[in-house]
Every structure is written in C-alpha cells, then in structure tokens.
Short mmCIF file of C-alpha atoms (C1' of nucleotides) in Angstrom, two decimals:
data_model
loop_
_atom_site.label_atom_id
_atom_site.label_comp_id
_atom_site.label_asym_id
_atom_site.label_seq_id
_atom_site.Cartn_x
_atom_site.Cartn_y
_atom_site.Cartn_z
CA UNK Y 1 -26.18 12.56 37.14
CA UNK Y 2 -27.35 9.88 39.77
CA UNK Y 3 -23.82 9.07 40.87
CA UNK Y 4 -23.99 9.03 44.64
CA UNK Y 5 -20.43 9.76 45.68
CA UNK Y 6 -19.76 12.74 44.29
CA UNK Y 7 -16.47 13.28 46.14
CA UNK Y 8 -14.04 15.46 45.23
CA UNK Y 9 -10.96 13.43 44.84
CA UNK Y 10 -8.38 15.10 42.60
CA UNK Y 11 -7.50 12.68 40.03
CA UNK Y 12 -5.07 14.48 37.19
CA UNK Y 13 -4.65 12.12 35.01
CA UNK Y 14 -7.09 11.90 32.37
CA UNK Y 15 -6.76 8.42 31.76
CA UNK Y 16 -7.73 7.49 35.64
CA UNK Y 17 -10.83 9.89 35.03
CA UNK Y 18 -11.82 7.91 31.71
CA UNK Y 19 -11.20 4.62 33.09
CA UNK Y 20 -13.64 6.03 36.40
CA UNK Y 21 -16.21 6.89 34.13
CA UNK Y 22 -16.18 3.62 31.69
CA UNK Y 23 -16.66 1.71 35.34
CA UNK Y 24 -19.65 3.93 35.74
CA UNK Y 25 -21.17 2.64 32.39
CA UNK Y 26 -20.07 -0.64 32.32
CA UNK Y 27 -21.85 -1.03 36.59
CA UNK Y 28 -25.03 0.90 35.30
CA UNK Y 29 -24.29 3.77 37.52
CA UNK Y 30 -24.26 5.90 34.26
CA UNK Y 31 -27.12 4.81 32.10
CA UNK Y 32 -27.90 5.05 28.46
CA UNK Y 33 -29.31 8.33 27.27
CA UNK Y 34 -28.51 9.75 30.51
CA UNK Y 35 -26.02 13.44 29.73
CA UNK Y 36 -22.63 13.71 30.98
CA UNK Y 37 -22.30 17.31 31.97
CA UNK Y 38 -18.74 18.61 31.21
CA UNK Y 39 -18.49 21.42 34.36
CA UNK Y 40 -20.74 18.70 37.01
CA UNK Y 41 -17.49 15.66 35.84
CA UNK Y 42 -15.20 18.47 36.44
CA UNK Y 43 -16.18 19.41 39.48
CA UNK Y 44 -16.49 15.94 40.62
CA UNK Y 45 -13.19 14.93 39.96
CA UNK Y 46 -11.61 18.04 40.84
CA UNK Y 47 -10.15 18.80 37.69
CA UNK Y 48 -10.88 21.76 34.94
CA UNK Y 49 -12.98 21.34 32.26
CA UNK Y 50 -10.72 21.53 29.96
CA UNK Y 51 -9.62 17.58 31.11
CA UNK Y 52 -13.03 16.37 31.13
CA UNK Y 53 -13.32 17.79 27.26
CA UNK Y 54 -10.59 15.16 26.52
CA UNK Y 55 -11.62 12.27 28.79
CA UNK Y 56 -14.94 12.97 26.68
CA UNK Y 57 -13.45 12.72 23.42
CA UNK Y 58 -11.24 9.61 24.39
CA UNK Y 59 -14.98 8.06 25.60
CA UNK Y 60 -16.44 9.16 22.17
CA UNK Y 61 -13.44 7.27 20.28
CA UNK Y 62 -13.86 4.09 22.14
CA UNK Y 63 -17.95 4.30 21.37
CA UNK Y 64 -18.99 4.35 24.91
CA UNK Y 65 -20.23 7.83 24.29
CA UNK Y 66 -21.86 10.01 21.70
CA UNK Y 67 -21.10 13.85 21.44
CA UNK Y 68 -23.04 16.57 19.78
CA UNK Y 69 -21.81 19.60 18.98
CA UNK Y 70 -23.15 22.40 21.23
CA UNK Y 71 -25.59 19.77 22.31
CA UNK Y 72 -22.89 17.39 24.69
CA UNK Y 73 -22.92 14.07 25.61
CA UNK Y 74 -24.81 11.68 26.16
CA UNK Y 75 -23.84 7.65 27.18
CA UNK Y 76 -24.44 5.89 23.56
CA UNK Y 77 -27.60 3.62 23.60
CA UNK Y 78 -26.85 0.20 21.71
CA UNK Y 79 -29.50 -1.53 20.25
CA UNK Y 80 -29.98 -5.21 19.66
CA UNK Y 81 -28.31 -4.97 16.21
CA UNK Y 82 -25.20 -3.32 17.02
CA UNK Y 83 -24.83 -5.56 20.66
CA UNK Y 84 -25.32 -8.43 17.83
CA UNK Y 85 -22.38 -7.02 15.48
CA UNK Y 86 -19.48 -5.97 18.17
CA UNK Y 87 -19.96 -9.35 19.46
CA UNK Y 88 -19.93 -10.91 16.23
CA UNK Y 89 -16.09 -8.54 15.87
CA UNK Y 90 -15.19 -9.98 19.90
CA UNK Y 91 -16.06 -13.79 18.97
CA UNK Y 92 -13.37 -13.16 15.51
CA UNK Y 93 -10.81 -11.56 17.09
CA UNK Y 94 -10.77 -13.38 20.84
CA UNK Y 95 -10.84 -16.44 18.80
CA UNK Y 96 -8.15 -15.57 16.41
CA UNK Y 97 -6.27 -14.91 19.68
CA UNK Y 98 -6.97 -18.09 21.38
CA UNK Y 99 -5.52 -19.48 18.17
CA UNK Y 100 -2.17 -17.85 18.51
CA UNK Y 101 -1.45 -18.17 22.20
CA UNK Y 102 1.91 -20.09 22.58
CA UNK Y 103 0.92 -23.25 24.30
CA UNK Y 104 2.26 -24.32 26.74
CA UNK Y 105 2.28 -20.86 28.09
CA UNK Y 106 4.63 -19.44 30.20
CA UNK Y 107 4.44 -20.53 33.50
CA UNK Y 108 4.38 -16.88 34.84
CA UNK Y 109 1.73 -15.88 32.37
CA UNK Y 110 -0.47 -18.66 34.58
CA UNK Y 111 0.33 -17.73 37.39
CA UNK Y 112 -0.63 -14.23 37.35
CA UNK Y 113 -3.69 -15.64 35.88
CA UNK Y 114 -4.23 -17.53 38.63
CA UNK Y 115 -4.03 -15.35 40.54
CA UNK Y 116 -6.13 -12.66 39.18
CA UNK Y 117 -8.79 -15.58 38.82
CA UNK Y 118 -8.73 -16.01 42.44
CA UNK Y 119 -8.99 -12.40 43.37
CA UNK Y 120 -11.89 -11.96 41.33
CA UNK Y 121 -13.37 -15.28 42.65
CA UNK Y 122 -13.25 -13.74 45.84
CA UNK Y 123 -14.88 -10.28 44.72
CA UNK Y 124 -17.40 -11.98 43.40
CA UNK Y 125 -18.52 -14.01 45.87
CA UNK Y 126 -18.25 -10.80 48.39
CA UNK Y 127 -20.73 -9.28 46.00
CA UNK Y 128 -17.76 -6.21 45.36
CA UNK Y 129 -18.83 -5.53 41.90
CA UNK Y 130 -15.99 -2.59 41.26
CA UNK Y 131 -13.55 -4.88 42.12
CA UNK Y 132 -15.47 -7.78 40.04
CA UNK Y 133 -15.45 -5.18 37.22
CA UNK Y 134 -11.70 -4.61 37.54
CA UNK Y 135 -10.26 -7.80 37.65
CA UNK Y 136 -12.47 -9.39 35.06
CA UNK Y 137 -11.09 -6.88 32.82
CA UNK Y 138 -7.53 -7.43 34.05
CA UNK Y 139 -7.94 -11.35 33.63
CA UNK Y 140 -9.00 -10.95 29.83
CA UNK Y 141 -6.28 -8.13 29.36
CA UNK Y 142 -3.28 -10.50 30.50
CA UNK Y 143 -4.91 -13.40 28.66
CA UNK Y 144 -4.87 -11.78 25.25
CA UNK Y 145 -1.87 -10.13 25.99
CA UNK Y 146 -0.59 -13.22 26.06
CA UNK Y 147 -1.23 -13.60 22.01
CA UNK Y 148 2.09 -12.09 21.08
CA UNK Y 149 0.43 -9.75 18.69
CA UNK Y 150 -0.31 -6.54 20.72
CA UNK Y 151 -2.33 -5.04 17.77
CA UNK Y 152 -4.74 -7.68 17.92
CA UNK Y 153 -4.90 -7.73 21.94
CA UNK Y 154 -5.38 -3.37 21.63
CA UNK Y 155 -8.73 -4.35 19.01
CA UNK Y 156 -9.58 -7.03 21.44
CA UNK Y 157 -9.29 -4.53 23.99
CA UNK Y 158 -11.49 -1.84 22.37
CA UNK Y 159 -13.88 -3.63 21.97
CA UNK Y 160 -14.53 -5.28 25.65
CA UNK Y 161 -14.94 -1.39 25.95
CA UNK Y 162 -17.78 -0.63 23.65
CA UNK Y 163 -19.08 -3.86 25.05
CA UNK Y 164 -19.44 -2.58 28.43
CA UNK Y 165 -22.67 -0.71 27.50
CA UNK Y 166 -24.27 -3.51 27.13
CA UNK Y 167 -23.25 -5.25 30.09
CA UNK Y 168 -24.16 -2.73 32.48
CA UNK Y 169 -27.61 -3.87 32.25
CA UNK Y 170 -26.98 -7.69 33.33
CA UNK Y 171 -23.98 -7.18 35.60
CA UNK Y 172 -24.34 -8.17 38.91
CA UNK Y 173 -26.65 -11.33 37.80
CA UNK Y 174 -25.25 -13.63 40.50
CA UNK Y 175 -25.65 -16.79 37.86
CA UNK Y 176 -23.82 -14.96 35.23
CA UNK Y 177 -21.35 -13.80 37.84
CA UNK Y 178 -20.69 -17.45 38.65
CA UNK Y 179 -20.33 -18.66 35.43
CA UNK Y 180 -17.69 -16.38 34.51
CA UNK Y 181 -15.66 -17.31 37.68
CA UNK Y 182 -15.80 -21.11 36.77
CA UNK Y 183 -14.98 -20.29 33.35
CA UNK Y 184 -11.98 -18.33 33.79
CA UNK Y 185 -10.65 -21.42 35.71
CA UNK Y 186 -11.32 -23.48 33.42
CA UNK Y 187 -9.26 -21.06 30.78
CA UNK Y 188 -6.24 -21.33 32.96
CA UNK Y 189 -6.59 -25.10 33.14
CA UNK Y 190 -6.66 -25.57 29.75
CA UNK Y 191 -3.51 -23.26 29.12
CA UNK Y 192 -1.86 -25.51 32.01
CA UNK Y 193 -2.76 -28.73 29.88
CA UNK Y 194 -2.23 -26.93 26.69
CA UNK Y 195 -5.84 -27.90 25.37
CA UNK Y 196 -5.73 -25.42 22.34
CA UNK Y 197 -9.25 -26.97 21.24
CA UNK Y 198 -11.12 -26.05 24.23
CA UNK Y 199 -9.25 -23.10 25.01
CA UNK Y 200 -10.51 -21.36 21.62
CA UNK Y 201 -13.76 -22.96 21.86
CA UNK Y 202 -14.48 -21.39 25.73
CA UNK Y 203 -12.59 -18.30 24.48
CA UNK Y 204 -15.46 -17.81 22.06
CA UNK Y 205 -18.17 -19.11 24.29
CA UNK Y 206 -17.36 -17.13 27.09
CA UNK Y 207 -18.37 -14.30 25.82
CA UNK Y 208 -22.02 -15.61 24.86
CA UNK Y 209 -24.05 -15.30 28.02
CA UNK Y 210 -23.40 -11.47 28.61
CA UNK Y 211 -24.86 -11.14 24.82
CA UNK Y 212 -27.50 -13.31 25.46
CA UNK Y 213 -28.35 -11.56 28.42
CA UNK Y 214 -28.58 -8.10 27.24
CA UNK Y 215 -30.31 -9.35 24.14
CA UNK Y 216 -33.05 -11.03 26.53
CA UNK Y 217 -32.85 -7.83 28.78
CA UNK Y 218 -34.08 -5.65 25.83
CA UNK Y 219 -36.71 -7.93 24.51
CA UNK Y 220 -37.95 -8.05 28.04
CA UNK Y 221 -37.88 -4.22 28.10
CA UNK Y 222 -38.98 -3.47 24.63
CA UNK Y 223 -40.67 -6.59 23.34
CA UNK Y 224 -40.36 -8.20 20.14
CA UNK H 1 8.91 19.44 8.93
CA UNK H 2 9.76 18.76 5.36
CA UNK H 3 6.35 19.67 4.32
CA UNK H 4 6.96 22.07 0.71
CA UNK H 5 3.39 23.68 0.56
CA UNK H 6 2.76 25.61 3.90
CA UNK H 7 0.16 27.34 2.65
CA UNK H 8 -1.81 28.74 5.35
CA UNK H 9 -5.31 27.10 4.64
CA UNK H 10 -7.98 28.06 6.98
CA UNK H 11 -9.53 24.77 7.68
CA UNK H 12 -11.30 24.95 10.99
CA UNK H 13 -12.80 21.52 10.87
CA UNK H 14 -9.90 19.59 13.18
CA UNK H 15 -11.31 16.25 10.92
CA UNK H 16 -10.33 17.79 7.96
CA UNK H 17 -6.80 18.72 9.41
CA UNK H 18 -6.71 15.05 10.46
CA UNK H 19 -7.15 13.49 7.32
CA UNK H 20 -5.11 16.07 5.53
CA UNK H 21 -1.75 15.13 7.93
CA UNK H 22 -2.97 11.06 7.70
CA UNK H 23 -2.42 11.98 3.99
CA UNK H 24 1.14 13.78 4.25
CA UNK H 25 2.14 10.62 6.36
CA UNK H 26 1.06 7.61 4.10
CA UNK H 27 2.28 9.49 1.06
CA UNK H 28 5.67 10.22 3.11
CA UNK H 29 5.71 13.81 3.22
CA UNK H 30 6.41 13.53 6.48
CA UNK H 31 8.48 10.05 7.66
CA UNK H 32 8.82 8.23 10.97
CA UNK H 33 9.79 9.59 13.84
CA UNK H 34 10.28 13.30 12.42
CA UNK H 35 8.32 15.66 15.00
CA UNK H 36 4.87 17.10 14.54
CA UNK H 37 5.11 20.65 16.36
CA UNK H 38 1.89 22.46 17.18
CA UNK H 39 2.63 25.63 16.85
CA UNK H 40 3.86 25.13 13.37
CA UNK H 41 0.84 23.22 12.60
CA UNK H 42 -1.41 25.75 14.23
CA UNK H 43 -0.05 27.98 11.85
CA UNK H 44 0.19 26.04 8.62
CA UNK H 45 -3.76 25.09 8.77
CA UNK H 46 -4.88 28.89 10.34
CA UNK H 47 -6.11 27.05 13.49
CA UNK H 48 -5.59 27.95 16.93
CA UNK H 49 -3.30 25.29 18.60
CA UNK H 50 -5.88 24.23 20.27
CA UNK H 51 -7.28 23.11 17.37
CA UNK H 52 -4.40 20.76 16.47
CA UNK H 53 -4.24 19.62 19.91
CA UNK H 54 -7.29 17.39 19.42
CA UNK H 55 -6.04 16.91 16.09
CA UNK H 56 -2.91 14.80 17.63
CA UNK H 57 -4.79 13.25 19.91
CA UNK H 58 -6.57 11.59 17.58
CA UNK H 59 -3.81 10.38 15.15
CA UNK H 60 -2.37 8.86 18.53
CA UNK H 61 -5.41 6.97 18.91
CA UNK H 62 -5.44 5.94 15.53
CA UNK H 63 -2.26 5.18 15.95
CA UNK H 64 -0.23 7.39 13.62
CA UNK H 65 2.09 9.09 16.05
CA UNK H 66 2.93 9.14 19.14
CA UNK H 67 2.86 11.46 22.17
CA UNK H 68 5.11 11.96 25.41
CA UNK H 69 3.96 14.22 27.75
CA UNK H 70 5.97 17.53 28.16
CA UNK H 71 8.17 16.07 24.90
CA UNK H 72 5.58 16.44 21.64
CA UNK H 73 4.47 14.45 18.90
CA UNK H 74 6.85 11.95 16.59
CA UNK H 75 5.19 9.91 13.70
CA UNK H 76 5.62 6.41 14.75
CA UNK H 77 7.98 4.11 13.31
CA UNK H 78 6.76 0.83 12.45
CA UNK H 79 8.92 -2.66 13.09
CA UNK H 80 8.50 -5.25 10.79
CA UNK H 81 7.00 -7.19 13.69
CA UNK H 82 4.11 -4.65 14.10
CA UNK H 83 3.58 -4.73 10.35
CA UNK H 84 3.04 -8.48 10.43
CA UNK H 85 0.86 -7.89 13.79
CA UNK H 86 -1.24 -5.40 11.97
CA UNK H 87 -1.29 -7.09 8.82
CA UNK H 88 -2.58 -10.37 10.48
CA UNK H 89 -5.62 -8.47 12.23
CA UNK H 90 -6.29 -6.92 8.52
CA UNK H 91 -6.72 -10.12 6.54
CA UNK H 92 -8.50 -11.54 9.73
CA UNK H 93 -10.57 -8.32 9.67
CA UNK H 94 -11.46 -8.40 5.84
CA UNK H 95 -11.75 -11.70 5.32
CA UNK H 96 -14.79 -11.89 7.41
CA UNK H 97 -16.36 -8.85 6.34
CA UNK H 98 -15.85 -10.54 2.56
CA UNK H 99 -17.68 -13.55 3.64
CA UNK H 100 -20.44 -11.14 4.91
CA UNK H 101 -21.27 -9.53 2.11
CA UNK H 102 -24.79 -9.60 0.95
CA UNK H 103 -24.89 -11.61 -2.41
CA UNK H 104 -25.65 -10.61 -4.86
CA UNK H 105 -24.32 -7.11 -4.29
CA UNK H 106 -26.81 -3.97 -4.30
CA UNK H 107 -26.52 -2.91 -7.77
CA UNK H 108 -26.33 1.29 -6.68
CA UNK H 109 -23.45 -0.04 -4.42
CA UNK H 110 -22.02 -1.70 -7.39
CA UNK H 111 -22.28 1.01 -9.75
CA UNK H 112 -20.71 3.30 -6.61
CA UNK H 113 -17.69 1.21 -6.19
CA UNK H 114 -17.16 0.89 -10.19
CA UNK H 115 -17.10 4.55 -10.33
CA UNK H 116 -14.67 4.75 -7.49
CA UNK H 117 -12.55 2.18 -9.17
CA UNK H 118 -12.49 4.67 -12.40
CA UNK H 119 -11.70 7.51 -10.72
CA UNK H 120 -8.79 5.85 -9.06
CA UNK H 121 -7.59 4.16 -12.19
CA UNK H 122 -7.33 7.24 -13.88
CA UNK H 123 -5.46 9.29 -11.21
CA UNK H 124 -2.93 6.58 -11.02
CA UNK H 125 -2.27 6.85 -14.76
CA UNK H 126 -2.25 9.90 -14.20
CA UNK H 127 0.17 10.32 -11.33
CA UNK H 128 -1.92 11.77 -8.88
CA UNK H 129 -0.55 10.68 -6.01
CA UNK H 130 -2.86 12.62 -3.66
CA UNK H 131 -6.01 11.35 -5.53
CA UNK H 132 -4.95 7.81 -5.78
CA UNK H 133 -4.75 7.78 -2.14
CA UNK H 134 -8.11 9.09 -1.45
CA UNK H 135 -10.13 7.18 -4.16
CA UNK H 136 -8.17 4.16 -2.93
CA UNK H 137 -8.98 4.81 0.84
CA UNK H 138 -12.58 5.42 -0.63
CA UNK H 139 -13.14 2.51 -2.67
CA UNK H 140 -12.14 0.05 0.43
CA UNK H 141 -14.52 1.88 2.82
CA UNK H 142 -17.10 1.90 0.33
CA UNK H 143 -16.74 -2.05 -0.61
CA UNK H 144 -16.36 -2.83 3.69
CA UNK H 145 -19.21 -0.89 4.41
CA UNK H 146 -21.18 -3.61 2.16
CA UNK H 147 -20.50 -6.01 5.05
CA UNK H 148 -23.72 -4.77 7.17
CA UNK H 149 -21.52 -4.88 10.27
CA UNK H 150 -20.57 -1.24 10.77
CA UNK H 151 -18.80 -1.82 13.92
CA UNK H 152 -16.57 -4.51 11.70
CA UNK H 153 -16.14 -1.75 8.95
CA UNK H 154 -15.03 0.88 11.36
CA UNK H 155 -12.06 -1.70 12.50
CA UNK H 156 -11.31 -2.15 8.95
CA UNK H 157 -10.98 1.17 8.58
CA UNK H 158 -9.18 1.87 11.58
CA UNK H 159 -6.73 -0.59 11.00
CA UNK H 160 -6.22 0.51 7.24
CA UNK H 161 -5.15 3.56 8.62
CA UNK H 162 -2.43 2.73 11.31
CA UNK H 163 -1.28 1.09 7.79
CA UNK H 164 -0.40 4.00 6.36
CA UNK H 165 2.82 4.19 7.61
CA UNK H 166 3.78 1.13 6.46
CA UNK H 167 2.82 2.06 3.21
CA UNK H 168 4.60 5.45 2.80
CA UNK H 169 7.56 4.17 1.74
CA UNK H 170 6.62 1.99 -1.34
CA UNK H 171 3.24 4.26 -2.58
CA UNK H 172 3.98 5.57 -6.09
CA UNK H 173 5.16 2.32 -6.91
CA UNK H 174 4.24 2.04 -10.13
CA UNK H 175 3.87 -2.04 -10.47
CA UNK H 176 2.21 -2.13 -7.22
CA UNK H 177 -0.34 0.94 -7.98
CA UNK H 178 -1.35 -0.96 -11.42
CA UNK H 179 -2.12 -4.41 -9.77
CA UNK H 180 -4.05 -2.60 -7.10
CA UNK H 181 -6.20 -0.99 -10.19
CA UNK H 182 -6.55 -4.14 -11.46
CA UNK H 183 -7.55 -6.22 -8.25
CA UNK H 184 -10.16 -3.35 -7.57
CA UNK H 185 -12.05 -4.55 -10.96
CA UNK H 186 -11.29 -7.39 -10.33
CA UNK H 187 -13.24 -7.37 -6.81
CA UNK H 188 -16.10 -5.25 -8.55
CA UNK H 189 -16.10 -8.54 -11.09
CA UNK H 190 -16.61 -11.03 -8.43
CA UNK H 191 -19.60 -8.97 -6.83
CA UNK H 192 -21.51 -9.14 -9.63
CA UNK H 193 -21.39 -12.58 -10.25
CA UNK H 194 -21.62 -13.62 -6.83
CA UNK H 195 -18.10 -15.14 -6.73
CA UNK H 196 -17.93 -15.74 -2.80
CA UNK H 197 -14.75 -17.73 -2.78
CA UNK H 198 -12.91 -15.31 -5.45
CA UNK H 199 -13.74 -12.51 -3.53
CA UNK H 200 -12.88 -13.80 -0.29
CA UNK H 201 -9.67 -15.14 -1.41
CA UNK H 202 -8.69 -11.36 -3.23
CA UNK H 203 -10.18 -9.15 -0.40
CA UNK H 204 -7.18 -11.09 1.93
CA UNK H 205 -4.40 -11.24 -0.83
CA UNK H 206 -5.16 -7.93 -2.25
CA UNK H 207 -3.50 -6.03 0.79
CA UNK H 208 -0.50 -8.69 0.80
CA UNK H 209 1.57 -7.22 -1.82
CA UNK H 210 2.08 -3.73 0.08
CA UNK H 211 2.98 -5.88 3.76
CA UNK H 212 5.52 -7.21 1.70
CA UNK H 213 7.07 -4.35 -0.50
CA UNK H 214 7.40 -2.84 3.28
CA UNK H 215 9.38 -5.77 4.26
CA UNK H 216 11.66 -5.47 1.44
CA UNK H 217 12.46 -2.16 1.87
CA UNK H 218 13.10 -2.48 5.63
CA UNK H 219 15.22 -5.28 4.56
CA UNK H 220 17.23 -3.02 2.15
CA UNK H 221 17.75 -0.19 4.44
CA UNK H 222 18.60 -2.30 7.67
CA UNK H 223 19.79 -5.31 6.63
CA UNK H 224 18.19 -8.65 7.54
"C1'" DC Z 1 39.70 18.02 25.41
"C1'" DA Z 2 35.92 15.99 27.71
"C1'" DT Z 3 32.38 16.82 31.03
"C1'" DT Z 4 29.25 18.99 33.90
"C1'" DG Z 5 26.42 22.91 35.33
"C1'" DG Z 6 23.36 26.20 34.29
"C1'" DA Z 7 21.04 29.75 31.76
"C1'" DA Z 8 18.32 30.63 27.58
"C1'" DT Z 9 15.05 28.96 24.46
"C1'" DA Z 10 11.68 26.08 22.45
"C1'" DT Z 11 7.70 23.46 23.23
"C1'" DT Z 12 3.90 21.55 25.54
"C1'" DG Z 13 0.41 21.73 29.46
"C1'" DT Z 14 -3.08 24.29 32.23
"C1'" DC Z 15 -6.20 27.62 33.14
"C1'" DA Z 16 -9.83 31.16 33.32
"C1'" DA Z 17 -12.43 34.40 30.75
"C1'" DC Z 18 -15.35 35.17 26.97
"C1'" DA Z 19 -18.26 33.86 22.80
"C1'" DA Z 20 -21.60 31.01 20.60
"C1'" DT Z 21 -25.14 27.87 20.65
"C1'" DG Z 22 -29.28 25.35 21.84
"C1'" DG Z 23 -33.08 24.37 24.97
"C1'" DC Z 24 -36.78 26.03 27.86
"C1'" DG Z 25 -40.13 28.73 29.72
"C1'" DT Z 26 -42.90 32.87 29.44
"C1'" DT Z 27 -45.74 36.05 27.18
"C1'" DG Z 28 -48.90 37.60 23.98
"C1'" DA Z 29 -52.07 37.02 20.18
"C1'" DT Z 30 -55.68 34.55 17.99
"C1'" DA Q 1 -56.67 26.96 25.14
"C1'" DT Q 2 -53.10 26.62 21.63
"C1'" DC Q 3 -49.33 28.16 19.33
"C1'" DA Q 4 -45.59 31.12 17.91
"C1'" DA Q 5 -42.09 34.48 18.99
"C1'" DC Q 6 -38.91 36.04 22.03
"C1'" DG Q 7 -35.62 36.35 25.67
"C1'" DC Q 8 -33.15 34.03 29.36
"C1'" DC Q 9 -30.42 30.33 31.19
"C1'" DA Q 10 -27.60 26.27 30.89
"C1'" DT Q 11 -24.02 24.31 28.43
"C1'" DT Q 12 -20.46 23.81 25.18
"C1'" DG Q 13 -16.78 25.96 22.06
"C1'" DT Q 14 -12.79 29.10 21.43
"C1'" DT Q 15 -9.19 31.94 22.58
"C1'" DG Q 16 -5.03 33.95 24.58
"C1'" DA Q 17 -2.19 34.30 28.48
"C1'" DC Q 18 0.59 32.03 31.70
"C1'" DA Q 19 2.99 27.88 33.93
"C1'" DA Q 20 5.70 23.76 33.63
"C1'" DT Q 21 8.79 21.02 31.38
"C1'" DA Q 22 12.40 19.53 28.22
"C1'" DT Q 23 16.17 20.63 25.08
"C1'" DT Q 24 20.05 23.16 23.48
"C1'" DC Q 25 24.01 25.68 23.75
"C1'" DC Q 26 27.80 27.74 26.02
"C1'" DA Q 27 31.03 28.33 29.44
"C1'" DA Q 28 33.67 26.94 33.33
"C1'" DT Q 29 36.27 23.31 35.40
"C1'" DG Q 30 38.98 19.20 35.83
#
DNA sequence: CATTGGAATATTGTCAACAATGGCGTTGAT
DNA sequence: ATCAACGCCATTGTTGACAATATTCCAATG
C-alpha cells in the first residue's frame, strides 16, 4: 500500500476504520486495482484481523471494493459504463429528493447548511482536501436528509459511496473544487427562497462535472 | 424461534443461509422483532457461528434485521411510514428501469421470463408457498436485469428485499397471488409488442397492491 | 408487597492458532 | 532458451476457546 502515514492509531470501531479507508479511495490515496492486504490494514489501525475482515466485507457491499475468495481484495476499477449508470441511479434519486424536500425548509435545517457550506468553503480554499472530502459529504448527507424519506436519503447515500471511485481521480481539481463551493450556496439560497425549480434542477446538475470529469480522465488515459 | 423444520442442513455457503432466512422472514416463519440467536442458527444450518455471523451482517445491511451490539439480532419491524418510504423509492426505482428497457425485448430473455412466469403460476396453484416466492423473486430480477443498468437492477433488487417484511404478513393471499400471476403475463405481453407506456404504467402499479394489503392489515391490528 | 441488589446464565464480541489456498520463483529436462 | 513441475511463501479462511456484556431470576430489605 502507498499510504504514507501508517500510524498506529487504535481505532475499534469498525465503522471509523471503513469510513478511513473509503476517504482513502475517494482522495486517490488507495487506487484502483491496487490490493488491500487484510494483516498490513490491521496492523495499521491497530486492530485484529478479524475487524478488518468485516470493514472489508462492509467495503465489498457498498461496491467500493471487490473480494476474491482466497485471492483478497482489491479497490474495484469502474469503467466508463458503470461511472455512466450509478450516475444515471444518483441524477433519479437526488432528483426525486429535491422533489420532496418541504419548502420552505426548516430554518435550522439551513442553518446547519450554512454552516457546513462555509466550513467547507474554507477547506477548500486552504487546499485541506480530507476536510473538503468530509464536509462535502456531510453537506449532501443533511441535505437529503432533509427529504423526509430516510430510505431514499440511505440509497442516495450508497451511492455517493460507490461514486467515490470515480472521483478520486479528479478530486482536488481546483476549478471543480470551486464550482462545488458556489454551488452548494446557491442550494441553500434556493431552499431560503423556496425555488423548488432550481433547487431540483442544480440538485441534478451538480452532480455532472465530477462525471464528466472522470469520463474525460479515462478517455485521456485510455483513449477512445 | 418458531421455525418447525430444524433440520440440521449442512449448508456452508453463508449466501445460501442468507437467502434461506430472507425466505423464512418474507413468508413469516419468523415475524418482527422475534430474535435471531446465533448459536441456534449455527446449529440449525451445521455452520460454525462464525458462519452466521456474516450471515447477520448482511441481512442488517440489507436491511432485514437489526443488530445492537452486546444485545443480538431482532427482525425489524416495519412502520407504515417506512413502507410508504420504501415503496416510493420502488416505483421510482422500477419505473425507470421500465422506461429503459431495450425494445423490442431479446427474444431468449423473453422466452426466460415466460418460463419463469409458468413456473410461478403453477406453484401458486399449487400452494407452494416456498416456490412462489422464489420464482416470483426470480422473475422480477430476471425482467430488471433487462434494463442494461446493473447498478439500477441491484437497487431494485435490494430494495425488493427490505420489502419482504412488509410482505410477510399478507403472502399466501390467494386474490393477491392470482393478480400477481396475471400481471406477470401480462408484463411478458407488453414486451413483446413493444408496449412502452403499458409496461411502464404495470411495472409501478404491479407492486401497489401488496404496499397496500400491508396497510390494511397494520390498520386492523393497531387501529388507525 | 414492591423494589433493589446481586449472582447465575445466556448471548454476543474478541482473539490467536491452525488449515487451506493461490501465486511465485526455482529447478530440471528437452 | 523455454517450459513444465514442484515446493515454498504470502495471504486468506476456519475454528474453538476465552472475555465482555446483557438479561433473568431470586432473595433480602424496606
């Protein structure tokens, strides 16, 4: 594995571990192909094995990961086609979600929105792409929270996650990076104004660029 | 656990112990929050509990049961509410993967899904409750998996499944099993014509009827 | 008689040792 | 020099024993 800090910090909970190791993907640190070495994560997070066996299985569920029996894992490699059809499941279901978002919204839903919007503004101009990572996933968490039908915000959820794959290759593109910031403003205005037009339409086009991006990324990579 | 046949079964696959216990759940063999112990389970399938471990873990992700640390395994009990909630992400679900259907169907996955439908016609007559759930979980996977999106058929799927509670209580109703035969023709009829709209419209109403036999039952035995 | 404390039991969580498997390199033959 | 067979090493899979935690039941006390 070429993840630098290898420290040993004892983290027990399983879920901390897979929510480490998803940041990994999603920031490139982990790339595609690469193997993910069951003793090597144990060691590195100072737990036993058997914990890593089910942070690897919890990976595998969410699609982030591909296991083979005897063989181990390895960080799943999406090509065009599939990037294509999770984002074609994201644009239905954040935009279903956008649809039923009480309007106006609560006035404490916005302002934790705010300020998670800020906070990540801030990250991202500082270049702190953990922290970038983190509270861009927050923002869109409490946003589709916010679409009274948890179900739908857990499938919305899962599949940010299997998204992430594909993101780790353009993350950290400073126009991107911008965009996003602007647009997550613009979200929270549109809640404030109750603008349920342009709130679905951003909600859908939001997501766009980081396709785009990858999809460019490959064909740069790969060609046609 | 109220489970008659505890054979002990030597089935070391944990998948195959997963779908067996999805299958005592949405026929009702075993109801809402009555505990899943692992021992017992360990001992009923001939696994180590190990084994059955993973096995839980994954009907919590699905969403079947639920686990508290220290405390074991309960089958969840569904709300109305988070019937509606999961119902709502279905028909969103299916109704775009209806609309994506290639048409005019492939005829082999025609002549698959009319097979399917006879098999599952004839159990029903027949009685066989265990069958009619299969070929019925079958013949939806098979007709979703038409969609060429397979990251839209495994939410399909995924969100048939956390259905199954839901539909414990009313399956073996015999009204509802014979319009289910019938809509499954029905939906093999409209593929081979190319009936877009028809089999748009029946892919969403077709899983209606069982949302609302829940309803009424929940209704009965609570009150409104 | 209700209530609280605590032991006994039932159940799940953690661990370390061992078994099984697959990949890789070495050796030997042609 | 190339290729196949074999054995070794890295890695994952499985198991049983032990630890930690919750629940139950009973008894003692007010």
């Amino acid at each position: 594995m070429a993840v630098a800090k290898a420290k040993v910090t004892a983290a027990t909970d399983p879920s901390v571990i897979t929510n480490k190791l998803e940041e990994d993907i999603a920031l490139g640190r982990i790339l595609p192909r690469e193997r993910l070495i069951e003793e090597e994560l144990a060691l590195r997070f100072g737990v036993n094995r058997h914990v890593i066996r089910q942070v690897l299985m919890e990976l595998e569920t969410i699609g982030l990961i591909i296991r083979q029996k005897n063989k181990g894992a390895t960080v799943r490699d999406l090509l065009p086609e599939d990037v294509i059809n999770i984002y074609a499941v994201r644009e239905l279901l954040e935009g279903k979600a956008a649809e039923l978002i009480e309007m106006p919204a609560k006035p404490e839903v916005v302002a934790r929105l705010k300020d998670i919007q800020e906070r990540h503004a801030k990250a991202a101009e500082a270049g702190e792409l953990t922290n970038v990572f983190r509270l861009n996933l927050l923002f869109h968490k409490t946003f589709f929270a916010a679409c009274g039908n948890p179900h739908l915000a857990d499938a919305i959820q899962h599949f940010a996650l299997k998204a992430h794959i594909a993101r780790s290759l353009t993350v950290g593109d400073p126009k991107l990076l911008r965009r996003a910031v602007e647009e997550h403003a613009e979200i929270v205005r549109y809640l404030e104004t109750a603008d349920r037009a342009n709130l679905v339409r951003l909600a859908v086009e939001h997501i766009i660029p980081s396709k785009d991006a990858y999809l460019e990324s490959y064909r740069r990579r790969f060609g046609e």
